[in-house]
Short mmCIF file of C-alpha atoms in Angstrom, two decimals:
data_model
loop_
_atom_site.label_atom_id
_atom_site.label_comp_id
_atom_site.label_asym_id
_atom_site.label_seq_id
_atom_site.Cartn_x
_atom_site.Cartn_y
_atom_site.Cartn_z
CA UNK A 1 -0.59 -17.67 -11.05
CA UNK A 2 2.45 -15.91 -9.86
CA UNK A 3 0.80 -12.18 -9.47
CA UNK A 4 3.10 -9.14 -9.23
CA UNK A 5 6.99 -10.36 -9.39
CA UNK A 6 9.49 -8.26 -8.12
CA UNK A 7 13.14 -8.43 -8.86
CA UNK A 8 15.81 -8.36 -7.40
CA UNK A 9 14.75 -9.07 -3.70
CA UNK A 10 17.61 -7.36 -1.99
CA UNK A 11 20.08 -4.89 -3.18
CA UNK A 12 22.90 -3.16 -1.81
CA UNK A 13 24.22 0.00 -3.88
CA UNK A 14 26.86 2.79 -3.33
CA UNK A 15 26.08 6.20 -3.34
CA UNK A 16 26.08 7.74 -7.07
CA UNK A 17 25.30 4.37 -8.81
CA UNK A 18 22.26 3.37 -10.69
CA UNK A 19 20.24 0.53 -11.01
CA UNK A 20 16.52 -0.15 -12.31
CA UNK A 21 14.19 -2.22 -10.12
CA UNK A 22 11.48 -4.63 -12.38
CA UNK A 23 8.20 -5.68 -11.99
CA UNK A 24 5.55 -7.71 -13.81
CA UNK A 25 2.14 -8.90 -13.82
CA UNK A 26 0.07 -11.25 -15.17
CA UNK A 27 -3.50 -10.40 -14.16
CA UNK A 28 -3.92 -8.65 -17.26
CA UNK A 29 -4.04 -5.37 -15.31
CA UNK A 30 -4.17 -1.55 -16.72
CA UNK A 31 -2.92 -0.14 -13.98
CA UNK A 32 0.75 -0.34 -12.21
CA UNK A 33 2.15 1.75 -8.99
CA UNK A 34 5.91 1.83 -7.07
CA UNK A 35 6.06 2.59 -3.55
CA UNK A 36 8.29 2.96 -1.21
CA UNK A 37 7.91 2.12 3.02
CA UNK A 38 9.81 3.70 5.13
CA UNK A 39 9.69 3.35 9.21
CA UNK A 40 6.84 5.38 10.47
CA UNK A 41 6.28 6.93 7.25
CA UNK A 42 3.46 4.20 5.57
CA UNK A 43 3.62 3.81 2.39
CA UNK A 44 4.41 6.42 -0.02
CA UNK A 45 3.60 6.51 -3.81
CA UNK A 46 6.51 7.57 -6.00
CA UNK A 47 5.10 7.00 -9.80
CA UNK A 48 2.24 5.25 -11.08
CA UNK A 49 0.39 3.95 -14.25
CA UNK A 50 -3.18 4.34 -14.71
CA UNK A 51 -2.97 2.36 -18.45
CA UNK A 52 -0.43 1.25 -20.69
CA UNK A 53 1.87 4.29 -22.33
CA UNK A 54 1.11 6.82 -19.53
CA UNK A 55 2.72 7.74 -16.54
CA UNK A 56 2.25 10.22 -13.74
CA UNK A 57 4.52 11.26 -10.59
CA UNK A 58 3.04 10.57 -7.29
CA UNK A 59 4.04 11.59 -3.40
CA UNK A 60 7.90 11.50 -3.88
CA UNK A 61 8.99 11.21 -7.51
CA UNK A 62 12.67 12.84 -7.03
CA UNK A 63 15.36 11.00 -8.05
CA UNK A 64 13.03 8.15 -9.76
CA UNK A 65 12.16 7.81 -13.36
CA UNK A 66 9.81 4.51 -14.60
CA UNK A 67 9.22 3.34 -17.73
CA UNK A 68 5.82 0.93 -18.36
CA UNK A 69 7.32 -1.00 -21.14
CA UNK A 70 4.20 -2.51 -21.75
CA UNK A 71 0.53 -3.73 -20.34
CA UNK A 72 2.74 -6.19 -18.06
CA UNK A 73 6.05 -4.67 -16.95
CA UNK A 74 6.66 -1.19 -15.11
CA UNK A 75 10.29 -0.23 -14.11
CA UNK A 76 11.54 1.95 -11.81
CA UNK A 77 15.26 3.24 -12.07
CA UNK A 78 17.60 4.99 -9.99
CA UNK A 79 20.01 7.67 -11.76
CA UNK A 80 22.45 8.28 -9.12
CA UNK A 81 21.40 6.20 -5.89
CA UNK A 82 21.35 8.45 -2.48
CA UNK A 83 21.13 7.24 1.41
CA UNK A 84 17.93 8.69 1.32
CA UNK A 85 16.13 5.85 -1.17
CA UNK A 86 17.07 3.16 1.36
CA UNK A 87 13.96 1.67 1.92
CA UNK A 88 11.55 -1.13 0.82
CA UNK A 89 10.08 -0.75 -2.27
CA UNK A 90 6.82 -2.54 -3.52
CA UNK A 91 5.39 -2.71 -6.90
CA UNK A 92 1.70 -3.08 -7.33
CA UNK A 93 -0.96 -3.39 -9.85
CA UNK A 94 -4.86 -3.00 -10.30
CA UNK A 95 -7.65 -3.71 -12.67
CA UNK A 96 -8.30 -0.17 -12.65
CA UNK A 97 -7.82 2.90 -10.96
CA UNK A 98 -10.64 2.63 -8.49
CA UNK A 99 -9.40 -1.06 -7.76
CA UNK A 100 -7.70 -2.77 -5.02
CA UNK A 101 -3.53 -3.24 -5.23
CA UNK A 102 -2.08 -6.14 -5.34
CA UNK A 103 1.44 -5.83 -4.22
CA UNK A 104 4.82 -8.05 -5.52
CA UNK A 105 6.94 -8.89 -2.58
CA UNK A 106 9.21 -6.38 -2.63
CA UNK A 107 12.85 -5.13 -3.24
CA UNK A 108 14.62 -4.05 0.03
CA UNK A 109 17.40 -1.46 -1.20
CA UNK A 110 20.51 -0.50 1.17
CA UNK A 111 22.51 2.44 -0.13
CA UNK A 112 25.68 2.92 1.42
CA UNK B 1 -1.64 17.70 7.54
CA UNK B 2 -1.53 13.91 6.51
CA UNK B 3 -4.45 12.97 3.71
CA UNK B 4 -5.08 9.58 5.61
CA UNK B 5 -4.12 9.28 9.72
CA UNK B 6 -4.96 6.22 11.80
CA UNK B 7 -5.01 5.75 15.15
CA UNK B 8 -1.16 5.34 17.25
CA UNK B 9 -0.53 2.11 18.14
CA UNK B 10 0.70 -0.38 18.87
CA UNK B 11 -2.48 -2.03 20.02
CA UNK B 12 -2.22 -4.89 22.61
CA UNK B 13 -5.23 -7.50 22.67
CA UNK B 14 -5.88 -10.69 24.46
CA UNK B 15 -6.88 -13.69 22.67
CA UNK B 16 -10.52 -13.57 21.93
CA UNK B 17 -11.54 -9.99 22.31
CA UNK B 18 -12.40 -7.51 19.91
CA UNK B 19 -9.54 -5.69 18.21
CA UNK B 20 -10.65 -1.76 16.87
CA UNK B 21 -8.76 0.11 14.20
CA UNK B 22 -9.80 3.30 13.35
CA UNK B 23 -9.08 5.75 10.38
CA UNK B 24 -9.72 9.05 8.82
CA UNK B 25 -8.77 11.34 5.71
CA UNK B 26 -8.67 14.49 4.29
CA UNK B 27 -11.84 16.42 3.48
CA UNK B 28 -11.28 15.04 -0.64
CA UNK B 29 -13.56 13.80 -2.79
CA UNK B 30 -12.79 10.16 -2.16
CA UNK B 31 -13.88 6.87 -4.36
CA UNK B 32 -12.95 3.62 -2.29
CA UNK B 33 -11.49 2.17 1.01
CA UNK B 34 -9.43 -0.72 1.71
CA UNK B 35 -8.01 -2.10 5.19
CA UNK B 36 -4.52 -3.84 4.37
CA UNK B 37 -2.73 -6.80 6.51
CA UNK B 38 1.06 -6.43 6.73
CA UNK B 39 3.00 -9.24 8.32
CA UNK B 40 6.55 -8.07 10.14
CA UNK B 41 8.81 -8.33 6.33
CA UNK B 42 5.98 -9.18 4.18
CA UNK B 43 3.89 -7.08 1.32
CA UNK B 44 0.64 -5.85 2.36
CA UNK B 45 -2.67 -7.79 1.33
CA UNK B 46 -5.96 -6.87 1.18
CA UNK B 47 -8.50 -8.19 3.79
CA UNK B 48 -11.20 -6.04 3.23
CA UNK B 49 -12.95 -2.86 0.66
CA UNK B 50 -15.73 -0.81 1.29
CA UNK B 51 -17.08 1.64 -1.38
CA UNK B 52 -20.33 3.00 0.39
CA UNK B 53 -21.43 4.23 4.11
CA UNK B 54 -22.45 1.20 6.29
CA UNK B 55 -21.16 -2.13 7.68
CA UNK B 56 -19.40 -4.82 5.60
CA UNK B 57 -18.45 -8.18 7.28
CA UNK B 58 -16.49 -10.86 5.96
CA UNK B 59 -15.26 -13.33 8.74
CA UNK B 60 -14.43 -12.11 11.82
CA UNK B 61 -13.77 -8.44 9.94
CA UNK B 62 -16.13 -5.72 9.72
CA UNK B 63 -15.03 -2.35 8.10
CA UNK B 64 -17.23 0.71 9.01
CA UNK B 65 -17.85 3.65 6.64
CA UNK B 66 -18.51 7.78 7.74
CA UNK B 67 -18.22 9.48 4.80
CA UNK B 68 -20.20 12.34 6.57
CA UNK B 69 -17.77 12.11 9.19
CA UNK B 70 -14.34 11.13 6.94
CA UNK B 71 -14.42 7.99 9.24
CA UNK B 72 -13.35 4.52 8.50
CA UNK B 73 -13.02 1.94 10.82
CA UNK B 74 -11.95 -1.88 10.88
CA UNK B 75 -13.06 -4.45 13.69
CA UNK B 76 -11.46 -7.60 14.21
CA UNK B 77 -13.61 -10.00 16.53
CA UNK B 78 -12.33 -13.24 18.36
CA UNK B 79 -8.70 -11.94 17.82
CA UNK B 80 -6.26 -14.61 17.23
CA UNK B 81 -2.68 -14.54 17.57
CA UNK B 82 -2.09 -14.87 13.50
CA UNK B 83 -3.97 -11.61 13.25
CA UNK B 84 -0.74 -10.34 15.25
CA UNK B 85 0.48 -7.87 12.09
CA UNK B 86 0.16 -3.81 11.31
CA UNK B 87 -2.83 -2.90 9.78
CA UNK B 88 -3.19 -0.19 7.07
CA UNK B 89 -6.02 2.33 6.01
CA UNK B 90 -5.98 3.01 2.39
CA UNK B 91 -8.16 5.55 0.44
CA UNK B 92 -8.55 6.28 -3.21
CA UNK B 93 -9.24 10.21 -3.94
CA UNK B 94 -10.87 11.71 -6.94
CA UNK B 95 -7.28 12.11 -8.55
CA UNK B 96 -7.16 7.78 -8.22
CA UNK B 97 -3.69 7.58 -6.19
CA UNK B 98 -4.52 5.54 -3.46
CA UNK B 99 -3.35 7.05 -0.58
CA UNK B 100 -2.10 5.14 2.95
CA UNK B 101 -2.11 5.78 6.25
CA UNK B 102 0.74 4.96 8.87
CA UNK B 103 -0.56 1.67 10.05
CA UNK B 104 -1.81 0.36 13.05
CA UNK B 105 0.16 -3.04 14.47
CA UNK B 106 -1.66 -4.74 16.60
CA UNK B 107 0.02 -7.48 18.53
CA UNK B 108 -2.72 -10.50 19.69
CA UNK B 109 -2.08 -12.03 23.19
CA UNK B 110 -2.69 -15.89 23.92
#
């Protein structure tokens, strides 16, 4: 049972380029969430899905967009990559919105 | 001011004593609770939830609820070296985005 899979694992980008980070589940989960970790800062919710077909911004949604392409897979993409969104990002999933995460392993992102 | 602040580490312990964590959040409407384990380059997990005001124990983990008091608090007993790792306070509010605190590492010593 793999559980959340993130991919890629490491990334290095230069400012003004894009790219689109992936993530699946297989727990047969409705609900889907990106974060990002930062040093000192915790971990900070950027979008989320409560259920398939919906999303909703969370904490720091500029300069993201996501896409849940369906019950198993939610995207996150980067228009125009800054310094700024160099940090770890984690996808996660739950049964439901009052559930526990389980996080994928991450993507660390370096923009130069 | 931050919806969920724990306590400033780091936290140094010797082998075998008690480790405390504690936690507490914004005056919200809040649902559930959740300590999280996060090893130096790893993705948190979940060691323990707590939905209602009381003691839960699991192991050497107990996790302490004050909703009267926005309090939440985790206690790891006969610390061990592998429980070396930051620890993270999590709450779910009435709008269901789980929120997290800073973390708390904690660094075990044999």
């Amino acid at each position: 049972n793999a559980g959340v899979t993130q991919t890629p694992k490491f990334q290095v980008l230069k400012t003004g380029q894009s790219m689109t980070l992936q993530c699946a589940q297989d727990m047969n989960h409705n609900s889907m969430y990106w974060y990002r970790q930062d040093p000192g800062m915790g971990l900070r919710l950027i979008y989320y899905s409560a259920s398939e077909g919906t999303t909703d911004k969370g904490e720091v949604p500029n300069g993201y967009n996501v896409s849940r392409l369906n019950k198993r897979e939610f995207s996150l993409r980067l228009e125009s990559a800054a310094p700024s969104q160099t940090s770890v990002y984690f996808c996660a999933s739950s049964a439901s919105a009052n559930s526990p995460l389980h996080f994928g392993n991450g993507t660390r992102l370096t923009v130069t | 001011q931050k919806e969920v602040e724990q306590n400033s580490g780091p936290l140094s312990v010797p082998e075998g004593a008690i480790a405390s964590l504690n936690c507490t959040y914004s005056d919200r409407v809040s649902q559930s609770f959740f300590w999280y384990r996060q090893y130096s380059g790893k993705s948190p997990e979940l060691i323990m939830s707590i939905y209602s005001n009381g003691d839960k124990e699991d192991g050497r983990f107990t996790a302490q609820l004050n909703k009267a008091s926005q309090y939440v608090s985790l206690l790891i007993r006969d610390s061990q070296p592998s429980d070396s790792a930051t620890y993270l306070c999590a709450v779910i509010f009435n709008d269901y985005k789980l929120s997290f605190g800073a973390g708390t590492t904690v660094t075990v010593r044999a």
